[in-house]
Coordinates of C-alpha atoms in Angstrom, one line a residue:
M1183 CA 0.0 0.0 0.0
A1184 CA 1.3 3.5 -0.9
K1185 CA 2.2 5.6 2.0
H1186 CA 1.9 8.8 0.1
S1187 CA -0.9 10.5 -1.9
V1188 CA 0.9 10.4 -5.2
V1189 CA 2.1 7.3 -7.1
V1190 CA 4.6 7.5 -10.0
Y1191 CA 4.3 4.2 -11.9
G1192 CA 7.2 3.5 -14.2
A1193 CA 9.6 5.2 -11.8
S1194 CA 12.7 3.8 -13.4
G1195 CA 11.9 5.4 -16.8
Y1196 CA 13.0 8.7 -18.1
T1197 CA 9.6 10.4 -17.9
G1198 CA 8.8 9.0 -14.5
M1199 CA 12.0 10.4 -13.1
L1200 CA 11.3 13.9 -14.5
I1201 CA 7.8 13.8 -12.9
M1202 CA 9.6 13.0 -9.6
D1203 CA 11.9 16.0 -10.2
W1204 CA 8.9 18.3 -10.3
L1205 CA 7.2 16.7 -7.4
I1206 CA 10.3 17.2 -5.3
D1207 CA 10.4 20.8 -6.5
Q1208 CA 6.9 21.3 -5.2
N1209 CA 7.7 19.5 -2.0
I1210 CA 5.2 16.7 -2.7
P1211 CA 5.9 13.3 -1.2
F1212 CA 5.5 10.3 -3.6
T1213 CA 5.5 6.5 -3.9
A1214 CA 7.6 5.2 -6.8
V1215 CA 6.2 1.9 -8.2
A1216 CA 8.4 -0.3 -10.4
R1217 CA 9.2 -3.9 -11.1
N1218 CA 12.7 -3.8 -9.5
A1219 CA 13.2 -1.6 -6.4
K1220 CA 17.0 -1.9 -6.4
R1221 CA 17.4 -0.9 -10.0
T1222 CA 14.9 1.9 -9.6
Q1223 CA 16.8 3.3 -6.5
E1224 CA 20.0 3.2 -8.5
M1225 CA 18.5 5.0 -11.5
M1226 CA 16.8 7.6 -9.3
A1227 CA 20.1 8.3 -7.5
Q1228 CA 21.7 9.0 -10.9
R1229 CA 18.9 11.0 -12.5
V1230 CA 16.5 12.6 -10.1
V1231 CA 17.4 16.1 -9.1
R1232 CA 17.4 16.9 -5.3
L1233 CA 16.5 13.3 -4.4
E1234 CA 18.3 13.7 -1.1
S1235 CA 15.7 16.2 0.0
A1236 CA 12.7 14.2 -1.1
T1237 CA 10.1 12.3 1.0
Y1238 CA 9.5 9.1 -0.9
E1239 CA 9.3 5.3 -0.9
I1240 CA 9.8 2.6 -3.5
V1241 CA 7.3 -0.2 -3.9
E1242 CA 7.8 -3.2 -6.2
A1243 CA 4.8 -4.5 -8.2
T1244 CA 4.3 -6.8 -11.2
H1245 CA 2.2 -5.5 -14.1
D1246 CA -1.2 -7.1 -13.3
V1247 CA -4.3 -5.6 -11.7
E1248 CA -4.1 -7.3 -8.4
S1249 CA -0.4 -6.3 -7.7
L1250 CA -1.0 -2.8 -8.9
V1251 CA -4.1 -2.3 -6.8
R1252 CA -2.0 -3.3 -3.7
A1253 CA 0.7 -0.8 -4.7
F1254 CA -1.7 2.1 -5.5
K1255 CA -4.1 1.6 -2.5
G1256 CA -3.9 4.5 -0.1
A1257 CA -2.9 7.1 -2.8
K1258 CA -5.1 9.8 -4.4
V1259 CA -3.4 10.2 -7.7
V1260 CA -1.5 7.7 -10.0
C1261 CA 0.9 9.2 -12.6
N1262 CA 1.4 6.4 -15.2
T1263 CA 4.3 6.4 -17.6
V1264 CA 4.4 2.7 -18.5
G1265 CA 4.1 2.2 -22.3
P1266 CA 3.4 1.4 -25.0
F1267 CA 0.0 2.2 -23.5
V1268 CA -1.9 0.3 -26.1
N1269 CA -0.2 -2.8 -24.7
F1270 CA 0.0 -2.0 -21.0
G1271 CA -2.2 1.0 -20.2
L1272 CA -5.6 -0.5 -19.7
T1273 CA -4.3 -2.8 -16.9
T1274 CA -3.1 0.3 -15.1
V1275 CA -6.3 2.2 -15.6
E1276 CA -8.3 -0.7 -14.2
A1277 CA -6.0 -1.0 -11.2
T1278 CA -6.2 2.8 -10.6
L1279 CA -10.0 2.7 -10.6
Q1280 CA -10.1 -0.3 -8.2
A1281 CA -7.6 1.5 -5.9
G1282 CA -9.9 4.6 -5.8
C1283 CA -7.3 7.0 -7.3
H1284 CA -7.4 9.7 -10.0
Y1285 CA -5.5 8.7 -13.1
L1286 CA -3.0 10.7 -15.2
D1287 CA -0.7 9.5 -17.9
T1288 CA 1.7 10.8 -20.5
T1289 CA 0.6 9.1 -23.7
G1290 CA -0.8 10.4 -27.0
E1291 CA -1.7 6.9 -28.3
Q1292 CA -5.1 7.5 -29.8
S1293 CA -6.3 3.9 -29.8
F1294 CA -5.5 3.5 -26.1
I1295 CA -7.1 6.8 -25.2
R1296 CA -10.3 5.7 -27.0
A1297 CA -10.3 2.4 -25.3
A1298 CA -9.7 3.9 -21.9
R1299 CA -12.6 6.4 -22.4
D1300 CA -15.0 3.7 -23.7
R1301 CA -14.2 1.1 -21.1
F1302 CA -13.6 3.1 -18.0
G1303 CA -14.7 6.7 -18.5
E1304 CA -18.2 6.2 -17.0
Q1305 CA -16.9 4.1 -14.1
F1306 CA -14.4 6.8 -13.2
R1307 CA -17.2 9.4 -13.4
Q1308 CA -19.5 7.4 -11.1
A1309 CA -16.6 7.0 -8.6
G1310 CA -15.9 10.8 -8.7
L1311 CA -12.5 10.2 -10.1
L1312 CA -10.6 11.8 -13.0
L1313 CA -9.3 9.8 -16.0
A1314 CA -7.0 12.2 -17.8
P1315 CA -4.6 10.6 -20.3
S1316 CA -2.2 12.6 -22.5
T1317 CA -1.3 15.0 -19.7
A1318 CA 2.1 15.7 -21.3
Y1319 CA 3.8 17.9 -23.8
M1320 CA 2.2 15.8 -26.5
Y1321 CA -0.6 16.9 -26.7
S1322 CA -1.3 19.4 -23.9
F1323 CA 0.6 22.2 -25.6
A1324 CA -1.4 21.8 -28.8
E1325 CA -4.6 21.6 -26.8
I1326 CA -3.7 24.8 -24.9
A1327 CA -3.3 26.4 -28.3
A1328 CA -6.6 25.0 -29.5
E1329 CA -8.4 26.3 -26.4
L1330 CA -6.8 29.7 -26.9
A1331 CA -8.2 29.7 -30.5
L1332 CA -11.6 28.7 -29.2
E1333 CA -11.7 31.8 -27.1
T1334 CA -12.5 33.6 -30.3
P1335 CA -16.3 33.5 -30.8
G1336 CA -17.5 31.5 -33.8
V1337 CA -14.5 29.2 -34.1
D1338 CA -15.6 25.6 -34.6
A1339 CA -12.9 24.0 -36.8
L1340 CA -9.4 23.3 -35.6
E1341 CA -6.1 22.3 -37.3
T1342 CA -3.1 21.8 -35.0
A1343 CA 0.6 21.2 -35.6
T1344 CA 3.1 20.0 -33.0
L1345 CA 6.6 20.9 -34.2
C1346 CA 9.8 20.0 -32.4
R1347 CA 13.4 21.0 -32.9
G1348 CA 16.0 18.8 -31.3
P1349 CA 19.1 16.7 -32.1
R1350 CA 19.5 16.1 -35.8
D1351 CA 20.2 12.3 -35.7
A1352 CA 17.0 10.4 -36.0
G1353 CA 15.8 8.9 -32.8
S1354 CA 18.1 10.9 -30.6
G1355 CA 16.4 12.3 -27.5
V1356 CA 13.5 9.9 -27.7
T1357 CA 13.1 7.3 -25.0
V1358 CA 12.8 3.5 -25.6
G1359 CA 9.1 3.6 -24.5
S1360 CA 8.3 6.5 -26.8
T1361 CA 9.9 4.8 -29.7
A1362 CA 8.0 1.6 -29.1
S1363 CA 4.8 3.6 -29.0
I1364 CA 5.6 5.4 -32.2
F1365 CA 5.9 2.1 -34.1
E1366 CA 3.0 0.5 -32.4
I1367 CA 0.7 3.1 -34.0
F1368 CA 1.1 1.3 -37.3
R1369 CA -1.1 -1.5 -36.0
H1370 CA -4.0 0.7 -35.1
E1371 CA -6.5 3.0 -36.7
A1372 CA -5.6 6.7 -36.6
C1373 CA -8.6 9.1 -36.9
Y1374 CA -9.3 12.8 -37.2
L1375 CA -12.6 14.5 -36.2
W1376 CA -14.9 15.6 -39.0
E1377 CA -18.4 16.8 -38.5
K1378 CA -18.4 15.3 -35.0
K1379 CA -17.4 11.9 -36.3
L1380 CA -14.0 10.1 -36.1
V1381 CA -12.7 9.4 -39.6
P1382 CA -9.7 7.2 -40.4
H1383 CA -6.7 8.9 -41.9
A1384 CA -5.3 7.5 -45.1
A1385 CA -2.5 5.0 -44.5
N1386 CA 0.0 7.3 -46.3
A1387 CA -1.3 10.6 -45.0
S1388 CA 1.3 13.4 -44.5
Y1389 CA 1.3 17.2 -44.4
T1390 CA 3.6 20.1 -45.0
V1391 CA 3.2 22.8 -42.3
A1392 CA 4.6 26.3 -42.6
T1393 CA 4.9 28.5 -39.5
P1394 CA 6.4 32.0 -39.0
E1395 CA 8.7 30.7 -36.3
L1396 CA 10.6 28.4 -38.7
L1397 CA 12.2 29.3 -42.0
Q1398 CA 11.5 26.0 -43.8
P1399 CA 8.1 24.2 -44.0
V1400 CA 8.0 21.0 -41.8
F1401 CA 7.1 17.5 -43.0
T1402 CA 4.5 16.2 -40.6
L1403 CA 2.4 13.1 -39.9
P1404 CA -0.9 12.3 -38.2
W1405 CA 1.1 10.5 -35.6
G1406 CA -1.6 8.0 -34.8
G1407 CA -4.2 10.7 -34.9
T1408 CA -3.2 12.3 -31.6
S1409 CA -5.4 12.7 -28.5
L1410 CA -7.0 15.9 -29.6
P1411 CA -9.8 14.5 -31.9
I1412 CA -10.9 12.3 -29.0
F1413 CA -10.8 15.2 -26.4
F1414 CA -12.9 17.4 -28.7
Q1415 CA -15.3 14.8 -30.1
N1416 CA -17.9 15.6 -27.5
D1417 CA -17.1 19.3 -27.2
S1418 CA -20.2 21.3 -28.4
R1419 CA -17.9 24.1 -29.7
V1420 CA -15.9 21.9 -32.1
N1421 CA -17.1 20.2 -35.4
S1422 CA -13.7 19.2 -36.7
C1423 CA -10.1 18.7 -35.5
I1424 CA -7.1 17.6 -37.5
S1425 CA -3.7 17.3 -35.9
S1426 CA -0.2 16.5 -37.1
V1427 CA 3.4 16.2 -35.7
G1428 CA 6.8 17.0 -37.2
F1429 CA 10.4 17.4 -36.2
Y1430 CA 12.2 20.4 -37.7
D1431 CA 15.6 19.9 -39.2
N1432 CA 15.4 16.1 -38.6
E1433 CA 14.8 13.3 -41.1
V1434 CA 13.1 11.1 -38.5
M1435 CA 9.6 11.9 -39.7
K1436 CA 10.4 10.9 -43.3
F1437 CA 11.9 7.7 -41.9
V1438 CA 8.7 7.0 -39.9
H1439 CA 6.6 7.7 -42.9
A1440 CA 8.6 5.3 -45.0
V1441 CA 8.3 2.6 -42.4
G1442 CA 4.6 3.2 -42.3
Q1443 CA 4.4 2.7 -46.1
K1444 CA 6.5 -0.5 -45.7
W1445 CA 4.2 -1.7 -42.9
E1446 CA 1.2 -1.4 -45.2
S1447 CA 2.8 -3.2 -48.1
E1448 CA 4.8 -5.9 -46.2
Y1449 CA 4.0 -6.2 -42.5
K1450 CA 0.3 -5.5 -42.2
N1451 CA -0.8 -9.0 -42.8
L1452 CA 1.8 -10.8 -40.7
T1453 CA 0.9 -12.6 -37.5
T1454 CA 1.0 -10.7 -34.3
E1455 CA 4.2 -12.5 -33.2
E1456 CA 5.9 -11.6 -36.5
Q1457 CA 4.8 -8.0 -36.2
D1458 CA 6.2 -8.0 -32.6
Q1459 CA 9.6 -8.9 -34.0
V1460 CA 9.4 -6.2 -36.6
V1461 CA 8.6 -3.5 -33.9
K1462 CA 11.3 -4.8 -31.6
G1463 CA 13.8 -4.6 -34.5
L1464 CA 12.8 -1.0 -35.2
V1465 CA 13.0 0.0 -31.5
D1466 CA 16.4 -1.6 -31.1
S1467 CA 17.8 0.1 -34.2
T1468 CA 16.7 3.6 -33.2
T1469 CA 17.0 4.0 -29.4
P1470 CA 19.5 1.7 -27.7
S1471 CA 19.7 3.6 -24.4
M1472 CA 18.1 6.3 -22.2
P1473 CA 18.7 9.7 -23.7
P1474 CA 20.6 12.5 -21.9
R1475 CA 18.6 15.3 -20.1
E1476 CA 17.2 17.9 -22.6
R1477 CA 18.9 21.2 -23.2
T1478 CA 16.9 24.4 -23.6
T1479 CA 19.5 25.6 -26.0
L1480 CA 18.7 22.7 -28.3
T1481 CA 15.2 21.3 -27.7
R1482 CA 12.5 23.8 -28.6
T1483 CA 8.9 23.5 -29.7
V1484 CA 6.2 25.3 -31.6
D1485 CA 2.5 24.1 -31.2
T1486 CA 0.1 26.0 -33.4
A1487 CA -3.7 25.8 -33.6
I1488 CA -5.6 27.4 -36.5
G1489 CA -9.2 28.0 -35.6
R1490 CA -11.8 28.8 -38.1
G1491 CA -15.5 29.5 -38.2
Q1492 CA -17.9 30.8 -40.9
L1493 CA -16.3 34.3 -40.6
A1494 CA -13.8 34.0 -37.7
A1495 CA -10.2 32.9 -38.2
V1496 CA -7.4 32.9 -35.6
R1497 CA -3.9 31.5 -35.0
A1498 CA -2.8 30.5 -31.5
T1499 CA 0.7 29.5 -30.8
V1500 CA 2.5 28.0 -27.8
R1501 CA 6.3 28.2 -28.0
G1502 CA 8.2 25.9 -25.6
V1503 CA 11.3 24.1 -24.6
T1504 CA 12.3 20.7 -23.3
P1505 CA 9.2 18.5 -24.0
Y1506 CA 10.0 15.8 -21.5
I1507 CA 10.8 18.2 -18.7
S1508 CA 7.6 20.1 -19.5
T1509 CA 5.7 16.8 -19.3
G1510 CA 6.9 16.4 -15.7
A1511 CA 5.8 20.0 -15.0
L1512 CA 2.3 19.4 -16.5
Q1513 CA 1.9 16.2 -14.5
T1514 CA 2.8 18.0 -11.3
A1515 CA 0.5 20.9 -12.1
A1516 CA -2.4 18.4 -12.4
V1517 CA -1.3 16.6 -9.2
M1518 CA -1.4 19.8 -7.2
K1519 CA -5.0 20.5 -8.3
L1520 CA -6.2 16.9 -7.6
L1521 CA -4.6 16.9 -4.1
D1522 CA -6.5 20.1 -3.4
G1523 CA -9.7 18.6 -4.7
E1524 CA -9.9 21.2 -7.5
T1525 CA -11.1 19.6 -10.7
A1526 CA -13.8 20.9 -13.0
K1527 CA -14.4 17.4 -14.4
V1528 CA -14.5 13.8 -13.3
G1529 CA -14.6 10.7 -15.5
F1530 CA -12.8 11.0 -18.9
A1531 CA -11.4 14.4 -19.6
S1532 CA -8.3 16.1 -20.7
A1533 CA -6.1 18.1 -18.3
C1534 CA -7.2 21.3 -20.0
K1535 CA -10.8 20.6 -19.4
A1536 CA -10.2 19.3 -15.9
F1537 CA -8.0 22.1 -14.7
G1538 CA -8.3 24.9 -17.3
H1539 CA -5.9 25.7 -20.1
R1540 CA -5.1 29.0 -18.6
Y1541 CA -4.0 27.4 -15.4
L1542 CA -1.7 24.9 -17.2
L1543 CA -0.3 27.7 -19.4
G1544 CA 0.4 29.9 -16.4
F1545 CA 2.2 27.1 -14.6
L1546 CA 4.4 26.6 -17.6
E1547 CA 5.0 30.3 -18.2
Q1548 CA 6.0 30.9 -14.6
R1549 CA 8.7 28.3 -14.9
G1550 CA 10.1 29.5 -18.3
L1551 CA 8.8 26.5 -20.2
A1552 CA 6.3 28.1 -22.5
S1553 CA 4.8 31.3 -23.9
A1554 CA 1.8 31.9 -26.0
S1555 CA 0.3 34.4 -28.5
V1556 CA -3.0 34.7 -30.4
T1557 CA -3.3 36.5 -33.7
A1558 CA -6.4 37.2 -35.7
L1559 CA -6.2 36.0 -39.4

């Protein structure tokens, strides 16, 4: 049973340790849950900032509902970082519900988010608990931009772009778990929102996005559809939402697009076991180890939402740095609200809808992680 109100599940992973950094910064005690306590303690000692001043414990658990319920019981909030979420996430969601905790995670995997909403959203609502996946740089920054655009009366159609600038070598700065999630998206339907309905993207869909912040247009992909069409599907203000992701000055998106085309032509009809081996090979070839901590002088982001109505048109942009570090900040901002009992939503909801996009933006701005602007078009 957790001794503290906050659980970080996947504590030995890169993102989990960054969440712990921010919890320590805000003087919030936590329980770190992982499969191997000794390895987790060693990793935390190497990577977690100010660990010596933290109040925490480490609990071992296997990845099954019964074991996780025992580990989570007694806490108020679970921050889940264990992916690919399409493979492992629903087990954690179910355990969180049974343990009576609010649920946050860091994924943008659309197929998992849809499944979590459909299977558990109503049960969380009835229990008075929040189920808020995708509380992370991807795609909270883009959703903040979209919400800023929606402040303009008459806007009902959204197009968003998540653009990142980082190391030039493909795969650098991306964790093993994130890489596995990227390639898992080929197995699942990716949808955009059109006239209130989720519509599958074409298998070879791609976009070229131009933005004033960057000299060259950026090659982008639907990236599994992103979480935004799901978050806005039942929003009365929004009829359509199309989102894409791209890396500036980096060939990785073209590589992923090529792999996607190869998947359709060669791997789509393989057995699950054979596909598992393909995904494993792709992951092993791109991210062999945990990446170094991000640098603000190198890793920068531009998230833009174009909002349109019959006559209205607006561009909202959120500029940021260090997506993984920002993810830890967003998780902690959400934790602080939940510990205080301040959430506008229970059941399935995005962090923006649960806590307010202005609150999340302000938390990021105060810590030098983001700034925003809105321009009429």
